[in-house]
CSV table of C-alpha atoms in Angstrom, one decimal:
chain,number,residue,atom,x,y,z
A,63,MET,CA,-61.7,17.2,16.1
A,64,PRO,CA,-61.6,18.2,19.7
A,65,LEU,CA,-60.3,15.5,22.1
A,66,THR,CA,-62.4,14.3,25.0
A,67,ARG,CA,-61.4,12.1,27.8
A,68,SER,CA,-63.7,9.3,28.8
A,69,LYS,CA,-64.9,10.2,32.3
A,70,GLY,CA,-65.7,7.8,35.2
A,71,ARG,CA,-64.1,4.7,33.7
A,72,PRO,CA,-60.4,5.4,32.6
A,73,ARG,CA,-59.5,1.7,32.7
A,74,GLY,CA,-62.6,0.7,30.6
A,75,VAL,CA,-61.6,2.5,27.4
A,76,THR,CA,-61.4,0.2,24.4
A,77,ILE,CA,-59.7,0.2,21.1
A,78,ILE,CA,-63.1,1.0,19.6
A,79,ASP,CA,-63.3,4.2,21.7
A,80,VAL,CA,-59.8,5.2,20.5
A,81,ALA,CA,-60.7,4.5,16.8
A,82,LYS,CA,-63.9,6.6,17.1
A,83,GLN,CA,-62.2,9.4,18.6
A,84,ALA,CA,-59.3,9.4,16.1
A,85,GLY,CA,-61.6,9.0,13.2
A,86,VAL,CA,-59.9,5.8,12.0
A,87,SER,CA,-60.7,1.9,11.9
A,88,PRO,CA,-59.9,-0.2,15.0
A,89,MET,CA,-57.4,-2.0,12.6
A,90,THR,CA,-55.4,1.1,12.1
A,91,VAL,CA,-55.2,1.7,15.9
A,92,SER,CA,-54.1,-2.0,16.2
A,93,ARG,CA,-51.2,-1.3,13.7
A,94,VAL,CA,-50.1,1.9,15.5
A,95,ILE,CA,-50.0,0.0,18.9
A,96,ASN,CA,-48.0,-2.9,17.4
A,97,GLY,CA,-45.7,-0.6,15.4
A,98,ASP,CA,-46.7,-2.1,12.0
A,99,ALA,CA,-46.0,-0.5,8.7
A,100,GLY,CA,-48.7,0.7,6.3
A,101,VAL,CA,-49.9,3.8,8.4
A,102,ARG,CA,-49.1,7.3,7.4
A,103,ASP,CA,-46.9,9.3,9.8
A,104,GLU,CA,-49.6,12.0,10.5
A,105,VAL,CA,-52.1,9.3,11.2
A,106,ARG,CA,-49.8,7.5,13.4
A,107,ALA,CA,-49.0,10.7,15.4
A,108,HIS,CA,-52.7,11.5,15.8
A,109,VAL,CA,-53.7,8.0,17.1
A,110,ARG,CA,-50.9,8.1,19.6
A,111,GLU,CA,-52.1,11.4,20.8
A,112,VAL,CA,-55.7,10.0,21.1
A,113,ILE,CA,-54.3,7.0,23.0
A,114,ALA,CA,-52.5,9.3,25.5
A,115,GLN,CA,-55.4,11.6,25.9
A,116,LEU,CA,-57.9,8.8,26.6
A,117,ASN,CA,-55.4,7.0,28.8
A,118,TYR,CA,-55.9,3.8,26.8
A,119,THR,CA,-54.1,0.7,27.9
A,120,PRO,CA,-53.9,-2.1,25.3
A,121,ASN,CA,-55.2,-5.5,26.4
A,122,LEU,CA,-52.0,-7.4,26.8
A,123,MET,CA,-53.7,-10.8,26.7
A,124,ALA,CA,-55.2,-10.0,23.3
A,125,ARG,CA,-51.9,-8.8,22.0
A,126,SER,CA,-50.1,-12.0,23.2
A,127,LEU,CA,-52.4,-13.9,20.8
A,128,VAL,CA,-50.7,-12.2,17.8
A,129,THR,CA,-47.2,-13.2,19.0
A,130,SER,CA,-47.9,-16.6,20.5
A,131,ARG,CA,-47.1,-19.7,18.5
A,132,GLU,CA,-50.7,-20.8,18.3
A,133,ILE,CA,-53.3,-18.4,16.8
A,134,ARG,CA,-57.0,-18.8,17.2
A,135,ILE,CA,-59.1,-18.4,14.0
A,136,GLY,CA,-62.7,-18.1,13.8
A,137,VAL,CA,-64.6,-19.6,10.7
A,138,ILE,CA,-68.2,-18.4,10.1
A,139,TYR,CA,-70.2,-20.0,7.4
A,140,SER,CA,-73.8,-20.5,6.2
A,141,ASN,CA,-73.4,-21.7,2.6
A,142,PRO,CA,-76.3,-23.9,1.4
A,143,SER,CA,-74.0,-26.0,-0.8
A,144,ALA,CA,-72.6,-28.8,1.3
A,145,ALA,CA,-70.1,-29.8,-1.3
A,146,PHE,CA,-68.7,-26.2,-1.5
A,147,MET,CA,-68.5,-26.1,2.3
A,148,SER,CA,-66.7,-29.4,2.5
A,149,GLU,CA,-64.0,-28.3,0.1
A,150,LEU,CA,-63.6,-25.0,1.9
A,151,LEU,CA,-63.3,-26.5,5.3
A,152,VAL,CA,-60.9,-29.1,4.3
A,153,GLY,CA,-58.6,-26.4,2.8
A,154,VAL,CA,-58.8,-24.3,6.1
A,155,PHE,CA,-58.0,-27.2,8.2
A,156,GLU,CA,-55.0,-28.4,6.1
A,157,GLU,CA,-53.6,-24.8,6.1
A,158,ALA,CA,-54.2,-24.6,9.9
A,159,SER,CA,-52.2,-27.7,10.6
A,160,THR,CA,-49.2,-26.2,9.2
A,161,ARG,CA,-49.6,-22.7,10.6
A,162,ALA,CA,-50.1,-23.7,14.3
A,163,ALA,CA,-53.6,-22.2,14.1
A,164,GLN,CA,-56.6,-23.4,16.2
A,165,LEU,CA,-59.9,-23.2,14.4
A,166,PHE,CA,-63.3,-22.3,15.9
A,167,LEU,CA,-66.3,-22.9,13.7
A,168,LEU,CA,-69.6,-21.0,13.8
A,169,LYS,CA,-72.5,-22.0,11.4
A,170,GLY,CA,-75.6,-19.9,10.4
A,171,GLU,CA,-78.7,-21.8,9.4
A,172,GLN,CA,-80.3,-21.9,5.9
A,173,GLY,CA,-77.9,-19.4,4.4
A,174,ARG,CA,-78.4,-16.8,7.1
A,175,PRO,CA,-75.8,-15.2,9.3
A,176,PRO,CA,-75.5,-16.5,13.0
A,177,THR,CA,-77.0,-14.1,15.4
A,178,ARG,CA,-75.1,-11.3,17.0
A,179,GLU,CA,-74.9,-13.1,20.3
A,180,ALA,CA,-73.5,-16.1,18.6
A,181,ILE,CA,-70.8,-14.1,16.7
A,182,GLN,CA,-69.8,-12.2,19.8
A,183,GLY,CA,-69.6,-15.5,21.8
A,184,LEU,CA,-67.2,-16.8,19.2
A,185,ILE,CA,-65.0,-13.7,19.3
A,186,ALA,CA,-65.0,-14.0,23.1
A,187,GLN,CA,-63.0,-17.2,22.7
A,188,ARG,CA,-60.0,-15.0,22.4
A,189,ILE,CA,-60.0,-15.1,18.5
A,190,ALA,CA,-57.2,-13.3,16.7
A,191,GLY,CA,-58.9,-13.2,13.3
A,192,LEU,CA,-61.9,-14.3,11.3
A,193,ILE,CA,-62.5,-16.1,7.9
A,194,LEU,CA,-65.9,-15.5,6.3
A,195,ALA,CA,-67.2,-18.1,3.9
A,196,PRO,CA,-69.5,-16.9,1.1
A,197,PRO,CA,-72.1,-15.3,1.4
A,198,LEU,CA,-71.3,-14.0,4.8
A,199,GLY,CA,-68.2,-11.9,3.5
A,200,GLU,CA,-70.7,-9.6,2.1
A,201,SER,CA,-73.1,-9.4,5.0
A,202,SER,CA,-73.0,-5.8,6.5
A,203,PHE,CA,-74.5,-7.2,9.6
A,204,VAL,CA,-71.5,-9.6,10.2
A,205,ARG,CA,-68.8,-7.2,9.2
A,206,GLU,CA,-70.1,-4.5,11.5
A,207,ILE,CA,-69.8,-6.9,14.5
A,208,ILE,CA,-66.3,-7.8,13.5
A,209,ARG,CA,-65.4,-4.2,12.8
A,210,GLU,CA,-66.6,-3.2,16.4
A,211,ALA,CA,-64.3,-5.9,17.8
A,212,GLY,CA,-61.4,-4.5,15.8
A,213,LEU,CA,-60.4,-8.1,14.4
A,214,PRO,CA,-58.6,-8.8,11.1
A,215,VAL,CA,-60.9,-10.6,8.5
A,216,ALA,CA,-60.5,-12.7,5.4
A,217,VAL,CA,-63.3,-13.1,2.9
A,218,VAL,CA,-63.5,-16.0,0.6
A,219,GLY,CA,-65.3,-15.5,-2.6
A,220,GLY,CA,-66.6,-12.0,-1.9
A,221,VAL,CA,-65.6,-8.3,-1.7
A,222,ALA,CA,-65.3,-6.4,1.7
A,223,PRO,CA,-63.4,-3.1,2.5
A,224,ASP,CA,-60.4,-3.4,4.8
A,225,ALA,CA,-60.2,-7.1,4.5
A,226,VAL,CA,-58.2,-9.9,2.8
A,227,CYS,CA,-60.3,-11.0,-0.2
A,228,VAL,CA,-59.6,-14.2,-2.2
A,229,TRP,CA,-61.6,-15.2,-5.3
A,230,ILE,CA,-61.6,-16.1,-9.0
A,231,ASP,CA,-62.6,-14.0,-12.0
A,232,ASN,CA,-66.2,-15.2,-11.9
A,233,ASP,CA,-67.3,-13.1,-14.9
A,234,ARG,CA,-64.6,-14.5,-17.0
A,235,ALA,CA,-65.3,-18.1,-16.0
A,236,ALA,CA,-69.0,-17.9,-16.8
A,237,TYR,CA,-68.0,-16.2,-20.2
A,238,ASP,CA,-65.8,-19.1,-20.9
A,239,MET,CA,-68.3,-21.8,-20.2
A,240,THR,CA,-71.0,-20.0,-22.2
A,241,ARG,CA,-68.7,-19.7,-25.2
A,242,HIS,CA,-68.0,-23.3,-24.9
A,243,LEU,CA,-71.7,-24.2,-25.0
A,244,ILE,CA,-72.1,-21.8,-28.0
A,245,GLY,CA,-69.1,-23.5,-29.7
A,246,LEU,CA,-70.8,-26.8,-29.4
A,247,GLY,CA,-73.5,-25.5,-31.5
A,248,HIS,CA,-76.2,-24.7,-29.0
A,249,ARG,CA,-78.6,-21.8,-29.8
A,250,ARG,CA,-81.3,-22.2,-26.9
A,251,ILE,CA,-79.4,-21.9,-23.6
A,252,GLY,CA,-80.9,-21.7,-20.2
A,253,PHE,CA,-79.1,-20.1,-17.2
A,254,VAL,CA,-79.7,-20.7,-13.5
A,255,HIS,CA,-78.8,-17.6,-11.5
A,256,GLY,CA,-77.2,-17.9,-8.1
A,257,ASN,CA,-78.1,-15.8,-4.9
A,258,PRO,CA,-78.6,-12.3,-6.4
A,259,ASP,CA,-77.2,-10.6,-3.2
A,260,GLN,CA,-73.7,-12.0,-3.8
A,261,THR,CA,-71.1,-10.4,-6.0
A,262,ALA,CA,-70.1,-13.8,-7.5
A,263,SER,CA,-73.7,-14.4,-8.7
A,264,ILE,CA,-73.9,-11.0,-10.3
A,265,GLU,CA,-70.6,-11.5,-12.0
A,266,ARG,CA,-71.4,-14.9,-13.3
A,267,LEU,CA,-74.6,-13.7,-14.9
A,268,ALA,CA,-72.7,-10.8,-16.4
A,269,GLY,CA,-70.3,-13.2,-17.9
A,270,PHE,CA,-73.1,-15.3,-19.4
A,271,ARG,CA,-74.8,-12.2,-20.8
A,272,ARG,CA,-71.5,-10.9,-22.2
A,273,ALA,CA,-70.8,-14.2,-24.1
A,274,VAL,CA,-74.4,-14.5,-25.6
A,275,ALA,CA,-74.3,-10.8,-26.6
A,276,GLU,CA,-71.4,-11.7,-29.0
A,277,GLU,CA,-73.6,-14.2,-30.9
A,278,GLU,CA,-76.6,-13.4,-33.2
A,279,GLY,CA,-79.6,-15.7,-33.2
A,280,LEU,CA,-79.5,-17.1,-29.7
A,281,GLU,CA,-82.5,-17.7,-27.5
A,282,THR,CA,-81.8,-17.5,-23.8
A,283,GLN,CA,-83.8,-18.0,-20.6
A,284,ILE,CA,-82.7,-16.9,-17.1
A,285,VAL,CA,-84.3,-18.3,-14.1
A,286,GLN,CA,-83.5,-17.7,-10.4
A,287,GLY,CA,-81.9,-20.0,-7.9
A,288,ASP,CA,-80.0,-19.7,-4.6
A,289,TYR,CA,-77.1,-22.3,-4.9
A,290,SER,CA,-79.3,-25.0,-3.2
A,291,TYR,CA,-80.1,-28.3,-4.8
A,292,ALA,CA,-83.8,-27.6,-4.2
A,293,SER,CA,-83.7,-24.3,-6.2
A,294,GLY,CA,-82.0,-26.2,-9.0
A,295,LEU,CA,-85.0,-28.6,-9.1
A,296,GLN,CA,-87.4,-25.7,-9.4
A,297,ALA,CA,-85.2,-24.0,-12.0
A,298,GLY,CA,-84.9,-27.2,-14.1
A,299,GLU,CA,-88.7,-27.7,-14.1
A,300,GLU,CA,-89.2,-24.1,-15.1
A,301,LEU,CA,-86.7,-24.2,-18.0
A,302,LEU,CA,-87.6,-27.8,-19.2
A,303,GLY,CA,-91.3,-27.1,-18.9
A,304,SER,CA,-91.2,-24.0,-21.1
A,305,GLU,CA,-92.7,-23.8,-24.6
A,306,ARG,CA,-89.3,-23.9,-26.3
A,307,PRO,CA,-87.0,-25.5,-23.7
A,308,PRO,CA,-83.2,-25.0,-23.9
A,309,THR,CA,-81.0,-27.6,-25.4
A,310,ALA,CA,-78.2,-26.5,-22.8
A,311,ILE,CA,-78.5,-25.3,-19.2
A,312,PHE,CA,-75.7,-23.7,-17.5
A,313,ALA,CA,-76.2,-23.6,-13.7
A,314,SER,CA,-74.2,-21.2,-11.4
A,315,ASN,CA,-73.0,-24.0,-9.2
A,316,ASP,CA,-72.8,-27.9,-9.4
A,317,ASP,CA,-75.5,-28.5,-6.8
A,318,MET,CA,-78.2,-26.8,-9.0
A,319,ALA,CA,-76.7,-28.4,-12.2
A,320,ALA,CA,-77.0,-31.9,-10.4
A,321,ALA,CA,-80.7,-30.9,-9.7
A,322,VAL,CA,-81.3,-30.0,-13.4
A,323,VAL,CA,-79.9,-33.5,-14.4
A,324,SER,CA,-82.3,-35.1,-12.0
A,325,VAL,CA,-85.1,-33.2,-13.5
A,326,ALA,CA,-84.1,-34.2,-17.0
A,327,HIS,CA,-83.9,-37.8,-16.1
A,328,ARG,CA,-87.4,-37.6,-14.6
A,329,ARG,CA,-88.6,-36.2,-17.8
A,330,HIS,CA,-86.9,-39.2,-19.6
A,331,LEU,CA,-84.4,-36.9,-21.4
A,332,ASP,CA,-80.9,-38.2,-22.1
A,333,VAL,CA,-78.0,-36.1,-20.8
A,334,PRO,CA,-76.2,-35.1,-22.9
A,335,GLY,CA,-78.2,-36.5,-25.9
A,336,ASP,CA,-81.2,-34.5,-25.5
A,337,LEU,CA,-80.0,-31.9,-23.0
A,338,THR,CA,-76.5,-30.5,-22.1
A,339,VAL,CA,-75.9,-29.5,-18.6
A,340,ALA,CA,-72.9,-27.6,-17.2
A,341,GLY,CA,-72.1,-26.5,-13.6
A,342,PHE,CA,-69.6,-24.3,-11.6
A,343,ASP,CA,-67.3,-25.1,-8.8
A,344,ASP,CA,-66.0,-28.6,-9.7
A,345,SER,CA,-67.2,-29.9,-6.3
A,346,THR,CA,-67.7,-33.6,-5.4
A,347,ALA,CA,-71.3,-33.2,-6.8
A,348,ALA,CA,-69.8,-32.9,-10.3
A,349,THR,CA,-68.2,-36.3,-10.2
A,350,THR,CA,-70.6,-38.4,-8.2
A,351,LEU,CA,-73.6,-38.3,-10.5
A,352,TRP,CA,-74.2,-39.6,-13.9
A,353,PRO,CA,-73.0,-38.3,-16.2
A,354,PRO,CA,-70.2,-36.4,-14.5
A,355,LEU,CA,-70.6,-32.6,-15.1
A,356,THR,CA,-68.7,-30.4,-17.3
A,357,THR,CA,-68.0,-27.5,-15.0
A,358,ILE,CA,-65.8,-24.5,-14.0
A,359,HIS,CA,-63.1,-25.6,-11.7
A,360,GLN,CA,-63.0,-23.1,-8.8
A,361,PRO,CA,-60.2,-23.9,-6.6
A,362,VAL,CA,-62.1,-23.8,-3.3
A,363,ARG,CA,-59.5,-25.6,-1.4
A,364,ALA,CA,-56.8,-23.3,-2.5
A,365,LEU,CA,-59.0,-20.2,-1.9
A,366,ALA,CA,-59.5,-21.2,1.8
A,367,THR,CA,-55.7,-22.0,2.1
A,368,ALA,CA,-54.8,-18.7,0.7
A,369,ALA,CA,-57.3,-16.8,2.8
A,370,LEU,CA,-56.0,-18.2,6.1
A,371,HIS,CA,-52.3,-17.8,5.0
A,372,MET,CA,-52.9,-14.1,4.2
A,373,LEU,CA,-55.1,-13.6,7.4
A,374,ILE,CA,-52.3,-14.8,9.6
A,375,GLN,CA,-49.9,-12.5,7.9
A,376,ASP,CA,-52.3,-9.7,8.7
A,377,ILE,CA,-52.5,-10.8,12.3
A,378,ARG,CA,-48.8,-10.9,12.5
A,379,GLY,CA,-48.4,-7.5,10.8
A,380,ALA,CA,-46.4,-8.9,8.0
A,381,ALA,CA,-48.7,-7.6,5.2
A,382,PRO,CA,-49.7,-4.0,5.6
A,383,LYS,CA,-52.4,-2.6,3.4
A,384,VAL,CA,-54.1,0.7,2.6
A,385,ASP,CA,-56.9,1.4,5.2
A,386,GLY,CA,-60.5,1.0,3.8
A,387,LYS,CA,-59.4,-1.0,0.8
A,388,PRO,CA,-59.3,-4.9,0.3
A,389,ARG,CA,-56.2,-6.8,-0.1
A,390,VAL,CA,-57.0,-9.0,-3.0
A,391,MET,CA,-55.7,-12.4,-4.5
A,392,VAL,CA,-57.3,-13.8,-7.6
A,393,LEU,CA,-56.6,-17.4,-8.4
A,394,GLU,CA,-57.1,-19.2,-11.7
A,395,HIS,CA,-60.2,-21.1,-12.9
A,396,ALA,CA,-60.3,-23.9,-15.5
A,397,LEU,CA,-63.1,-25.3,-17.7
A,398,ILE,CA,-63.3,-29.1,-17.0
A,399,GLU,CA,-65.1,-30.9,-19.9
A,400,ARG,CA,-66.8,-34.3,-18.8
A,401,ASP,CA,-69.8,-36.2,-20.2
A,402,SER,CA,-72.7,-33.9,-19.5
A,403,THR,CA,-72.1,-31.7,-22.6
A,404,ALA,CA,-72.4,-32.4,-26.2
A,405,PRO,CA,-73.4,-30.8,-29.5
A,406,PRO,CA,-77.3,-30.5,-29.8
A,407,ARG,CA,-79.1,-33.2,-31.9
A,408,SER,CA,-80.0,-31.9,-35.3
């Protein structure tokens, strides 16, 4: 690739300009500037040549954020589950208090990402790195803005290239719960699917289908939700109003499972006598309703803690990774059995 010099504004060249000219990511340019490991020698030499050719001068104020005691971290979220977000934010705040990190929060409305202007305004607060709560970790719109800024990013519960990613094995967790319901003797099982645009939702549905495929003679119904309580109400009505309603319903999160319990009570059904209900997350919603939910414990607080810890490592250059590939940590899940599940009545 021929090298070109930016004309007319030699002092205005940015790290994005260098990355585009060199054909690498802004993260790689940052690693070369800071002398971090994890960059091949030929790539490092090429980036240095482009830096010299473009007369690029690193922003010393931005670099000081990486080496100063306090690090500014942005957290962007728009998850419709209040219980999930409460756990995640508690985990982030607890870890930040031990890592001398200052947090800046930005919320999108109704599950949608914040505007470009809002995200850029957050980044302008001298942010050194960003944490994306689900579902924003899989938003190409959000990731593109962050990539343009050349900032490290950690994704909770999702998959993104060139990022820290922390999650659980959603496929296995949903498989375990479905096999538990089958083991109780249920042969008509409903499943409330989460947001279909999220990898976690796709994996939970895959785990459910894998479990029921191992057993003959099962009747299954799958209805769509979006992780909100309102969508759980609609799903519960659809399942329990069907010609052959299920004896067990497994919802992709606790909020939707709690809504299904509410629909069952409204229809004068006993839970778990007439209907078994199971959830996912083990959020506060699982223990604040009656009966308390059997659910998959997803360590949301620990996921958030790990994400922030790994992000700070990335910012300080202590954890090099291969460009374009996520650095992944998978935490353990657990099936928590409570009073909302029981064998079906004969």
